PDB file of C-alpha atoms in Angstrom:
ATOM      1  CA  SER A   1      -9.769  18.267  16.352  1.00 68.00           C
ATOM      2  CA  GLN A   2      -8.339  19.090  12.975  1.00 70.00           C
ATOM      3  CA  THR A   3      -9.977  17.457   9.973  1.00 87.00           C
ATOM      4  CA  ILE A   4     -10.352  17.932   6.251  1.00 90.00           C
ATOM      5  CA  HIS A   5     -13.511  17.143   4.303  1.00 91.00           C
ATOM      6  CA  GLN A   6     -13.778  16.665   0.565  1.00 93.00           C
ATOM      7  CA  TRP A   7     -16.825  15.822  -1.508  1.00 90.00           C
ATOM      8  CA  PRO A   8     -18.241  14.214  -3.497  1.00 91.00           C
ATOM      9  CA  ALA A   9     -16.336  10.927  -3.429  1.00 91.00           C
ATOM     10  CA  THR A  10     -17.194  10.014  -7.003  1.00 94.00           C
ATOM     11  CA  LEU A  11     -18.633  11.955  -9.893  1.00 96.00           C
ATOM     12  CA  VAL A  12     -19.557  11.090 -13.460  1.00 97.00           C
ATOM     13  CA  GLN A  13     -20.131  14.131 -15.628  1.00 97.00           C
ATOM     14  CA  PRO A  14     -20.764  14.623 -19.359  1.00 97.00           C
ATOM     15  CA  VAL A  15     -18.351  16.590 -21.492  1.00 97.00           C
ATOM     16  CA  GLY A  16     -19.248  20.264 -21.470  1.00 97.00           C
ATOM     17  CA  SER A  17     -20.949  20.205 -18.080  1.00 97.00           C
ATOM     18  CA  PRO A  18     -19.801  22.362 -15.151  1.00 97.00           C
ATOM     19  CA  LEU A  19     -17.879  21.120 -12.120  1.00 96.00           C
ATOM     20  CA  SER A  20     -17.659  22.114  -8.502  1.00 96.00           C
ATOM     21  CA  LEU A  21     -15.607  20.186  -5.942  1.00 96.00           C
ATOM     22  CA  GLU A  22     -15.478  21.421  -2.398  1.00 95.00           C
ATOM     23  CA  CYS A  23     -12.900  21.051   0.340  1.00 95.00           C
ATOM     24  CA  THR A  24     -13.232  22.349   3.887  1.00 95.00           C
ATOM     25  CA  VAL A  25     -10.966  22.119   6.896  1.00 93.00           C
ATOM     26  CA  GLU A  26     -11.844  22.264  10.567  1.00 91.00           C
ATOM     27  CA  GLY A  27      -9.875  23.017  13.671  1.00 86.00           C
ATOM     28  CA  THR A  28      -7.410  25.489  12.227  1.00 84.00           C
ATOM     29  CA  SER A  29      -7.220  28.988  10.823  1.00 84.00           C
ATOM     30  CA  ASN A  30      -5.445  30.476   7.804  1.00 85.00           C
ATOM     31  CA  PRO A  31      -4.278  27.121   6.439  1.00 89.00           C
ATOM     32  CA  ASN A  32      -2.333  26.670   3.206  1.00 91.00           C
ATOM     33  CA  LEU A  33      -4.610  24.639   0.922  1.00 94.00           C
ATOM     34  CA  TYR A  34      -3.836  22.683  -2.252  1.00 94.00           C
ATOM     35  CA  TRP A  35      -5.614  20.893  -5.082  1.00 96.00           C
ATOM     36  CA  TYR A  36      -3.782  17.946  -6.641  1.00 94.00           C
ATOM     37  CA  ARG A  37      -4.847  15.647  -9.459  1.00 94.00           C
ATOM     38  CA  GLN A  38      -3.764  12.194 -10.486  1.00 90.00           C
ATOM     39  CA  ALA A  39      -4.567  11.493 -14.111  1.00 86.00           C
ATOM     40  CA  ALA A  40      -4.503   7.911 -15.380  1.00 81.00           C
ATOM     41  CA  GLY A  41      -0.970   6.511 -15.367  1.00 78.00           C
ATOM     42  CA  ARG A  42       0.544   9.647 -13.894  1.00 80.00           C
ATOM     43  CA  GLY A  43       1.689  10.948 -10.532  1.00 83.00           C
ATOM     44  CA  LEU A  44       0.020  13.540  -8.347  1.00 89.00           C
ATOM     45  CA  GLN A  45       0.223  16.950  -9.984  1.00 91.00           C
ATOM     46  CA  LEU A  46      -0.306  20.232  -8.145  1.00 92.00           C
ATOM     47  CA  LEU A  47      -3.099  22.248  -9.775  1.00 94.00           C
ATOM     48  CA  PHE A  48      -3.682  25.172  -7.416  1.00 95.00           C
ATOM     49  CA  TYR A  49      -2.624  26.387  -4.022  1.00 93.00           C
ATOM     50  CA  SER A  50      -3.870  29.114  -1.732  1.00 94.00           C
ATOM     51  CA  VAL A  51      -2.193  30.825   1.219  1.00 91.00           C
ATOM     52  CA  GLY A  52      -5.254  32.869   2.184  1.00 92.00           C
ATOM     53  CA  ILE A  53      -8.765  34.062   1.331  1.00 94.00           C
ATOM     54  CA  GLY A  54      -9.010  35.137  -2.301  1.00 93.00           C
ATOM     55  CA  GLN A  55      -5.374  34.186  -2.978  1.00 94.00           C
ATOM     56  CA  ILE A  56      -5.045  31.523  -5.671  1.00 94.00           C
ATOM     57  CA  SER A  57      -1.930  30.415  -7.511  1.00 92.00           C
ATOM     58  CA  SER A  58      -2.266  28.246 -10.586  1.00 90.00           C
ATOM     59  CA  GLU A  59       0.481  25.786 -11.359  1.00 86.00           C
ATOM     60  CA  VAL A  60      -0.443  24.533 -14.804  1.00 80.00           C
ATOM     61  CA  PRO A  61      -2.580  25.976 -17.589  1.00 73.00           C
ATOM     62  CA  GLN A  62      -5.804  24.051 -17.755  1.00 80.00           C
ATOM     63  CA  ASN A  63      -9.550  24.046 -18.025  1.00 89.00           C
ATOM     64  CA  LEU A  64     -10.040  24.411 -14.275  1.00 94.00           C
ATOM     65  CA  SER A  65     -10.181  27.251 -11.771  1.00 95.00           C
ATOM     66  CA  ALA A  66     -10.071  27.488  -7.994  1.00 96.00           C
ATOM     67  CA  SER A  67     -11.524  29.856  -5.446  1.00 96.00           C
ATOM     68  CA  ARG A  68     -11.173  30.414  -1.738  1.00 96.00           C
ATOM     69  CA  PRO A  69     -14.257  32.309  -0.597  1.00 95.00           C
ATOM     70  CA  GLN A  70     -13.677  31.583   3.093  1.00 94.00           C
ATOM     71  CA  ASP A  71     -10.626  30.889   5.217  1.00 93.00           C
ATOM     72  CA  ARG A  72     -11.284  27.158   5.474  1.00 93.00           C
ATOM     73  CA  GLN A  73     -13.004  26.520   2.150  1.00 95.00           C
ATOM     74  CA  PHE A  74     -11.298  25.710  -1.148  1.00 96.00           C
ATOM     75  CA  ILE A  75     -13.327  25.075  -4.310  1.00 97.00           C
ATOM     76  CA  LEU A  76     -12.253  23.582  -7.626  1.00 96.00           C
ATOM     77  CA  SER A  77     -14.423  24.473 -10.618  1.00 96.00           C
ATOM     78  CA  SER A  78     -14.837  24.214 -14.328  1.00 96.00           C
ATOM     79  CA  LYS A  79     -17.360  25.858 -16.638  1.00 96.00           C
ATOM     80  CA  LYS A  80     -17.114  23.121 -19.280  1.00 96.00           C
ATOM     81  CA  LEU A  81     -15.485  19.791 -18.567  1.00 96.00           C
ATOM     82  CA  LEU A  82     -13.227  18.061 -21.054  1.00 95.00           C
ATOM     83  CA  LEU A  83     -12.511  14.331 -21.297  1.00 95.00           C
ATOM     84  CA  SER A  84      -8.956  15.080 -20.181  1.00 93.00           C
ATOM     85  CA  ASP A  85     -10.260  16.440 -16.857  1.00 94.00           C
ATOM     86  CA  SER A  86     -10.957  12.892 -15.718  1.00 94.00           C
ATOM     87  CA  GLY A  87      -8.859  11.820 -12.782  1.00 93.00           C
ATOM     88  CA  PHE A  88      -8.570  11.585  -9.032  1.00 93.00           C
ATOM     89  CA  TYR A  89      -8.648  14.954  -7.265  1.00 95.00           C
ATOM     90  CA  LEU A  90      -7.181  15.444  -3.833  1.00 95.00           C
ATOM     91  CA  CYS A  91      -7.432  18.437  -1.547  1.00 96.00           C
ATOM     92  CA  ALA A  92      -4.620  18.883   0.952  1.00 94.00           C
ATOM     93  CA  TRP A  93      -3.918  21.031   3.942  1.00 91.00           C
ATOM     94  CA  ARG A  94      -0.476  21.894   5.154  1.00 86.00           C
ATOM     95  CA  GLN A  95       0.165  21.302   8.847  1.00 75.00           C
ATOM     96  CA  GLY A  96       3.636  22.516   9.719  1.00 73.00           C
ATOM     97  CA  ALA A  97       6.061  20.503   7.630  1.00 73.00           C
ATOM     98  CA  GLY A  98       3.516  17.797   6.840  1.00 81.00           C
ATOM     99  CA  TYR A  99       0.306  17.518   4.871  1.00 88.00           C
ATOM    100  CA  THR A 100      -3.117  16.056   5.490  1.00 90.00           C
ATOM    101  CA  PHE A 101      -5.091  14.931   2.458  1.00 92.00           C
ATOM    102  CA  GLY A 102      -8.806  14.704   1.934  1.00 92.00           C
ATOM    103  CA  SER A 103     -10.403  11.452   0.889  1.00 90.00           C
ATOM    104  CA  GLY A 104     -10.409  12.425  -2.780  1.00 93.00           C
ATOM    105  CA  THR A 105     -12.912  12.676  -5.636  1.00 94.00           C
ATOM    106  CA  ARG A 106     -12.873  10.275  -8.558  1.00 94.00           C
ATOM    107  CA  LEU A 107     -14.092  12.310 -11.562  1.00 95.00           C
ATOM    108  CA  THR A 108     -15.011  10.566 -14.778  1.00 96.00           C
ATOM    109  CA  VAL A 109     -15.923  12.745 -17.721  1.00 96.00           C
ATOM    110  CA  VAL A 110     -17.938  10.867 -20.339  1.00 97.00           C
TER     111      VAL A 110
ATOM    112  CA  ILE B   1      11.275  21.210 -15.118  1.00 58.00           C
ATOM    113  CA  LEU B   2      11.602  19.601 -11.719  1.00 68.00           C
ATOM    114  CA  ASN B   3      11.376  15.829 -11.771  1.00 86.00           C
ATOM    115  CA  VAL B   4      10.957  13.424  -8.918  1.00 93.00           C
ATOM    116  CA  GLU B   5      11.636   9.868  -9.992  1.00 94.00           C
ATOM    117  CA  GLN B   6      10.730   6.739  -8.099  1.00 95.00           C
ATOM    118  CA  SER B   7      11.896   3.219  -8.741  1.00 96.00           C
ATOM    119  CA  PRO B   8      10.852   0.575  -9.194  1.00 96.00           C
ATOM    120  CA  GLN B   9       7.395   1.409 -10.533  1.00 94.00           C
ATOM    121  CA  SER B  10       5.990  -1.768  -8.994  1.00 95.00           C
ATOM    122  CA  LEU B  11       7.203  -4.558  -6.787  1.00 95.00           C
ATOM    123  CA  HIS B  12       5.853  -7.981  -5.880  1.00 97.00           C
ATOM    124  CA  VAL B  13       7.352  -9.689  -2.828  1.00 96.00           C
ATOM    125  CA  GLN B  14       6.545 -12.577  -0.532  1.00 97.00           C
ATOM    126  CA  GLU B  15       5.439 -12.053   3.043  1.00 97.00           C
ATOM    127  CA  GLY B  16       8.523 -11.741   5.231  1.00 97.00           C
ATOM    128  CA  ASP B  17      10.754 -10.340   2.516  1.00 97.00           C
ATOM    129  CA  SER B  18      12.491  -7.029   3.135  1.00 96.00           C
ATOM    130  CA  THR B  19      12.366  -4.466   0.374  1.00 96.00           C
ATOM    131  CA  ASN B  20      13.443  -0.952  -0.489  1.00 95.00           C
ATOM    132  CA  PHE B  21      12.464   1.785  -2.928  1.00 94.00           C
ATOM    133  CA  THR B  22      14.322   4.777  -4.304  1.00 97.00           C
ATOM    134  CA  CYS B  23      13.263   8.388  -4.741  1.00 97.00           C
ATOM    135  CA  SER B  24      15.462  10.765  -6.753  1.00 97.00           C
ATOM    136  CA  PHE B  25      14.935  14.521  -6.627  1.00 94.00           C
ATOM    137  CA  PRO B  26      16.723  17.753  -7.582  1.00 90.00           C
ATOM    138  CA  SER B  27      19.626  18.403  -5.221  1.00 85.00           C
ATOM    139  CA  SER B  28      19.386  22.207  -5.456  1.00 84.00           C
ATOM    140  CA  ASN B  29      17.174  24.428  -3.278  1.00 84.00           C
ATOM    141  CA  PHE B  30      16.069  21.537  -1.113  1.00 87.00           C
ATOM    142  CA  TYR B  31      13.585  22.132   1.689  1.00 88.00           C
ATOM    143  CA  ALA B  32      11.921  18.819   2.555  1.00 91.00           C
ATOM    144  CA  LEU B  33      11.332  15.286   1.345  1.00 94.00           C
ATOM    145  CA  HIS B  34       8.055  13.546   2.194  1.00 95.00           C
ATOM    146  CA  TRP B  35       7.070   9.881   2.059  1.00 97.00           C
ATOM    147  CA  TYR B  36       3.416   8.854   1.896  1.00 95.00           C
ATOM    148  CA  ARG B  37       1.619   5.551   1.916  1.00 96.00           C
ATOM    149  CA  TRP B  38      -1.467   5.461  -0.331  1.00 94.00           C
ATOM    150  CA  GLU B  39      -3.977   2.661  -0.258  1.00 91.00           C
ATOM    151  CA  THR B  40      -6.692   2.406  -2.881  1.00 82.00           C
ATOM    152  CA  ALA B  41      -9.814   4.450  -2.041  1.00 76.00           C
ATOM    153  CA  LYS B  42      -8.106   6.108   0.920  1.00 84.00           C
ATOM    154  CA  SER B  43      -6.214   9.353   1.554  1.00 88.00           C
ATOM    155  CA  PRO B  44      -2.425   9.335   1.318  1.00 91.00           C
ATOM    156  CA  GLU B  45      -1.036   8.775   4.790  1.00 92.00           C
ATOM    157  CA  ALA B  46       2.077  10.642   5.857  1.00 92.00           C
ATOM    158  CA  LEU B  47       4.982   8.378   6.804  1.00 95.00           C
ATOM    159  CA  PHE B  48       7.979  10.687   7.097  1.00 95.00           C
ATOM    160  CA  VAL B  49       9.040  14.271   6.527  1.00 94.00           C
ATOM    161  CA  MET B  50      12.799  14.722   6.310  1.00 94.00           C
ATOM    162  CA  THR B  51      14.642  18.005   6.061  1.00 91.00           C
ATOM    163  CA  LEU B  52      18.293  17.391   6.964  1.00 92.00           C
ATOM    164  CA  ASN B  53      20.964  15.660   4.934  1.00 93.00           C
ATOM    165  CA  GLY B  54      21.717  12.316   6.562  1.00 93.00           C
ATOM    166  CA  ASP B  55      18.306  12.129   8.263  1.00 93.00           C
ATOM    167  CA  GLU B  56      17.121   8.655   9.127  1.00 96.00           C
ATOM    168  CA  LYS B  57      13.567   8.088  10.295  1.00 96.00           C
ATOM    169  CA  LYS B  58      11.852   4.937  11.505  1.00 97.00           C
ATOM    170  CA  LYS B  59       8.243   3.964  12.080  1.00 94.00           C
ATOM    171  CA  GLY B  60       7.791   0.350  13.095  1.00 95.00           C
ATOM    172  CA  ARG B  61       9.154  -1.824  10.292  1.00 97.00           C
ATOM    173  CA  ILE B  62       9.473   1.093   7.881  1.00 97.00           C
ATOM    174  CA  SER B  63      12.490   3.384   7.758  1.00 98.00           C
ATOM    175  CA  ALA B  64      13.833   6.046   5.418  1.00 98.00           C
ATOM    176  CA  THR B  65      17.128   7.756   4.718  1.00 98.00           C
ATOM    177  CA  LEU B  66      17.918  11.047   3.025  1.00 97.00           C
ATOM    178  CA  ASN B  67      20.870  12.313   0.984  1.00 96.00           C
ATOM    179  CA  THR B  68      20.209  15.885  -0.101  1.00 94.00           C
ATOM    180  CA  LYS B  69      23.641  16.410  -1.668  1.00 93.00           C
ATOM    181  CA  GLU B  70      23.158  13.681  -4.251  1.00 94.00           C
ATOM    182  CA  GLY B  71      19.367  13.976  -4.342  1.00 94.00           C
ATOM    183  CA  TYR B  72      18.008  10.616  -3.241  1.00 96.00           C
ATOM    184  CA  SER B  73      16.029   8.977  -0.476  1.00 97.00           C
ATOM    185  CA  TYR B  74      15.489   5.299   0.292  1.00 98.00           C
ATOM    186  CA  LEU B  75      12.452   3.751   1.942  1.00 98.00           C
ATOM    187  CA  TYR B  76      12.966   0.351   3.570  1.00 97.00           C
ATOM    188  CA  ILE B  77      10.350  -2.132   4.731  1.00 98.00           C
ATOM    189  CA  LYS B  78      11.616  -4.937   6.927  1.00 97.00           C
ATOM    190  CA  GLY B  79       9.700  -8.205   6.936  1.00 97.00           C
ATOM    191  CA  SER B  80       6.914  -7.137   4.558  1.00 97.00           C
ATOM    192  CA  GLN B  81       3.355  -8.045   5.496  1.00 97.00           C
ATOM    193  CA  PRO B  82       0.262  -8.209   3.245  1.00 96.00           C
ATOM    194  CA  GLU B  83      -1.071  -5.068   4.946  1.00 95.00           C
ATOM    195  CA  ASP B  84       1.983  -3.184   3.641  1.00 96.00           C
ATOM    196  CA  SER B  85       0.544  -3.498   0.131  1.00 97.00           C
ATOM    197  CA  ALA B  86       0.014   0.050  -1.120  1.00 96.00           C
ATOM    198  CA  THR B  87       1.521   2.720  -3.322  1.00 95.00           C
ATOM    199  CA  TYR B  88       4.406   4.582  -1.714  1.00 97.00           C
ATOM    200  CA  LEU B  89       4.819   8.181  -2.835  1.00 96.00           C
ATOM    201  CA  CYS B  90       7.702  10.517  -2.304  1.00 96.00           C
ATOM    202  CA  ALA B  91       7.356  14.273  -2.670  1.00 94.00           C
ATOM    203  CA  PHE B  92       9.971  16.993  -2.887  1.00 92.00           C
ATOM    204  CA  GLY B  93       9.444  20.429  -1.397  1.00 89.00           C
ATOM    205  CA  ARG B  94      11.512  23.464  -2.376  1.00 82.00           C
ATOM    206  CA  SER B  95       9.878  26.270  -0.495  1.00 71.00           C
ATOM    207  CA  SER B  96       8.790  26.630   3.089  1.00 68.00           C
ATOM    208  CA  ASN B  97       6.558  29.581   2.168  1.00 70.00           C
ATOM    209  CA  THR B  98       4.306  28.069  -0.446  1.00 75.00           C
ATOM    210  CA  GLY B  99       4.601  24.489   0.733  1.00 80.00           C
ATOM    211  CA  LYS B 100       4.260  23.176  -2.802  1.00 86.00           C
ATOM    212  CA  LEU B 101       5.201  19.541  -3.273  1.00 89.00           C
ATOM    213  CA  ILE B 102       6.342  17.738  -6.412  1.00 90.00           C
ATOM    214  CA  PHE B 103       5.361  14.097  -6.315  1.00 92.00           C
ATOM    215  CA  GLY B 104       6.942  11.073  -7.897  1.00 93.00           C
ATOM    216  CA  GLN B 105       4.739   8.554  -9.668  1.00 92.00           C
ATOM    217  CA  GLY B 106       4.974   6.153  -6.777  1.00 94.00           C
ATOM    218  CA  THR B 107       6.078   2.592  -6.200  1.00 96.00           C
ATOM    219  CA  THR B 108       3.261   0.076  -5.933  1.00 96.00           C
ATOM    220  CA  LEU B 109       4.062  -2.749  -3.542  1.00 97.00           C
ATOM    221  CA  GLN B 110       2.175  -6.033  -3.517  1.00 97.00           C
ATOM    222  CA  VAL B 111       2.982  -8.421  -0.662  1.00 97.00           C
ATOM    223  CA  LYS B 112       1.806 -12.003  -1.206  1.00 96.00           C
ATOM    224  CA  PRO B 113       0.899 -14.099   1.834  1.00 94.00           C
TER     225      PRO B 113
END
């Protein structure tokens, strides 16, 4: 079966600390993968997308980066977190015309 | 800048009431319009994907319509139930290659028993 896994579910990190959020999919190959974020009081914003291994497109300038080291793995990172990086992060996988989302990570930077 | 606007921002209705929300999107270079249902602490759940002008989709008590020429979509819920309480998101897609979606801010529905 096709599933998407995202972890951790919640994270509290101090300002200036690094970040690594991981997303993996199962049951498919060469998926289009996406990282979205919902900041407080705002809608879901696309951060990065990837159409294949090593292929990353960034949508907005920011303090974050993404990598796709394997076909079904998508990682969101930061070297030094800012307070403004707080939010709810969702990984998504495109299935045909529709999307399947991961369960999300609530990141609080303190 | 591409904007997807949803209205109202929030809605409180009584159980049994019917309700509808609006999603406005750019009418140029349209590829697809998505509706999602998002409950707190859960993943957004896909409701509908619509690609053709005039599309109407239905899933139980929930239905949606699409007008790509004027750039709007309506989501209808007939006979709202407390379990319909959630945030309803619409998302506009321009490209079939990248699959990027632009989301509205959502309409939060609260159904009181």
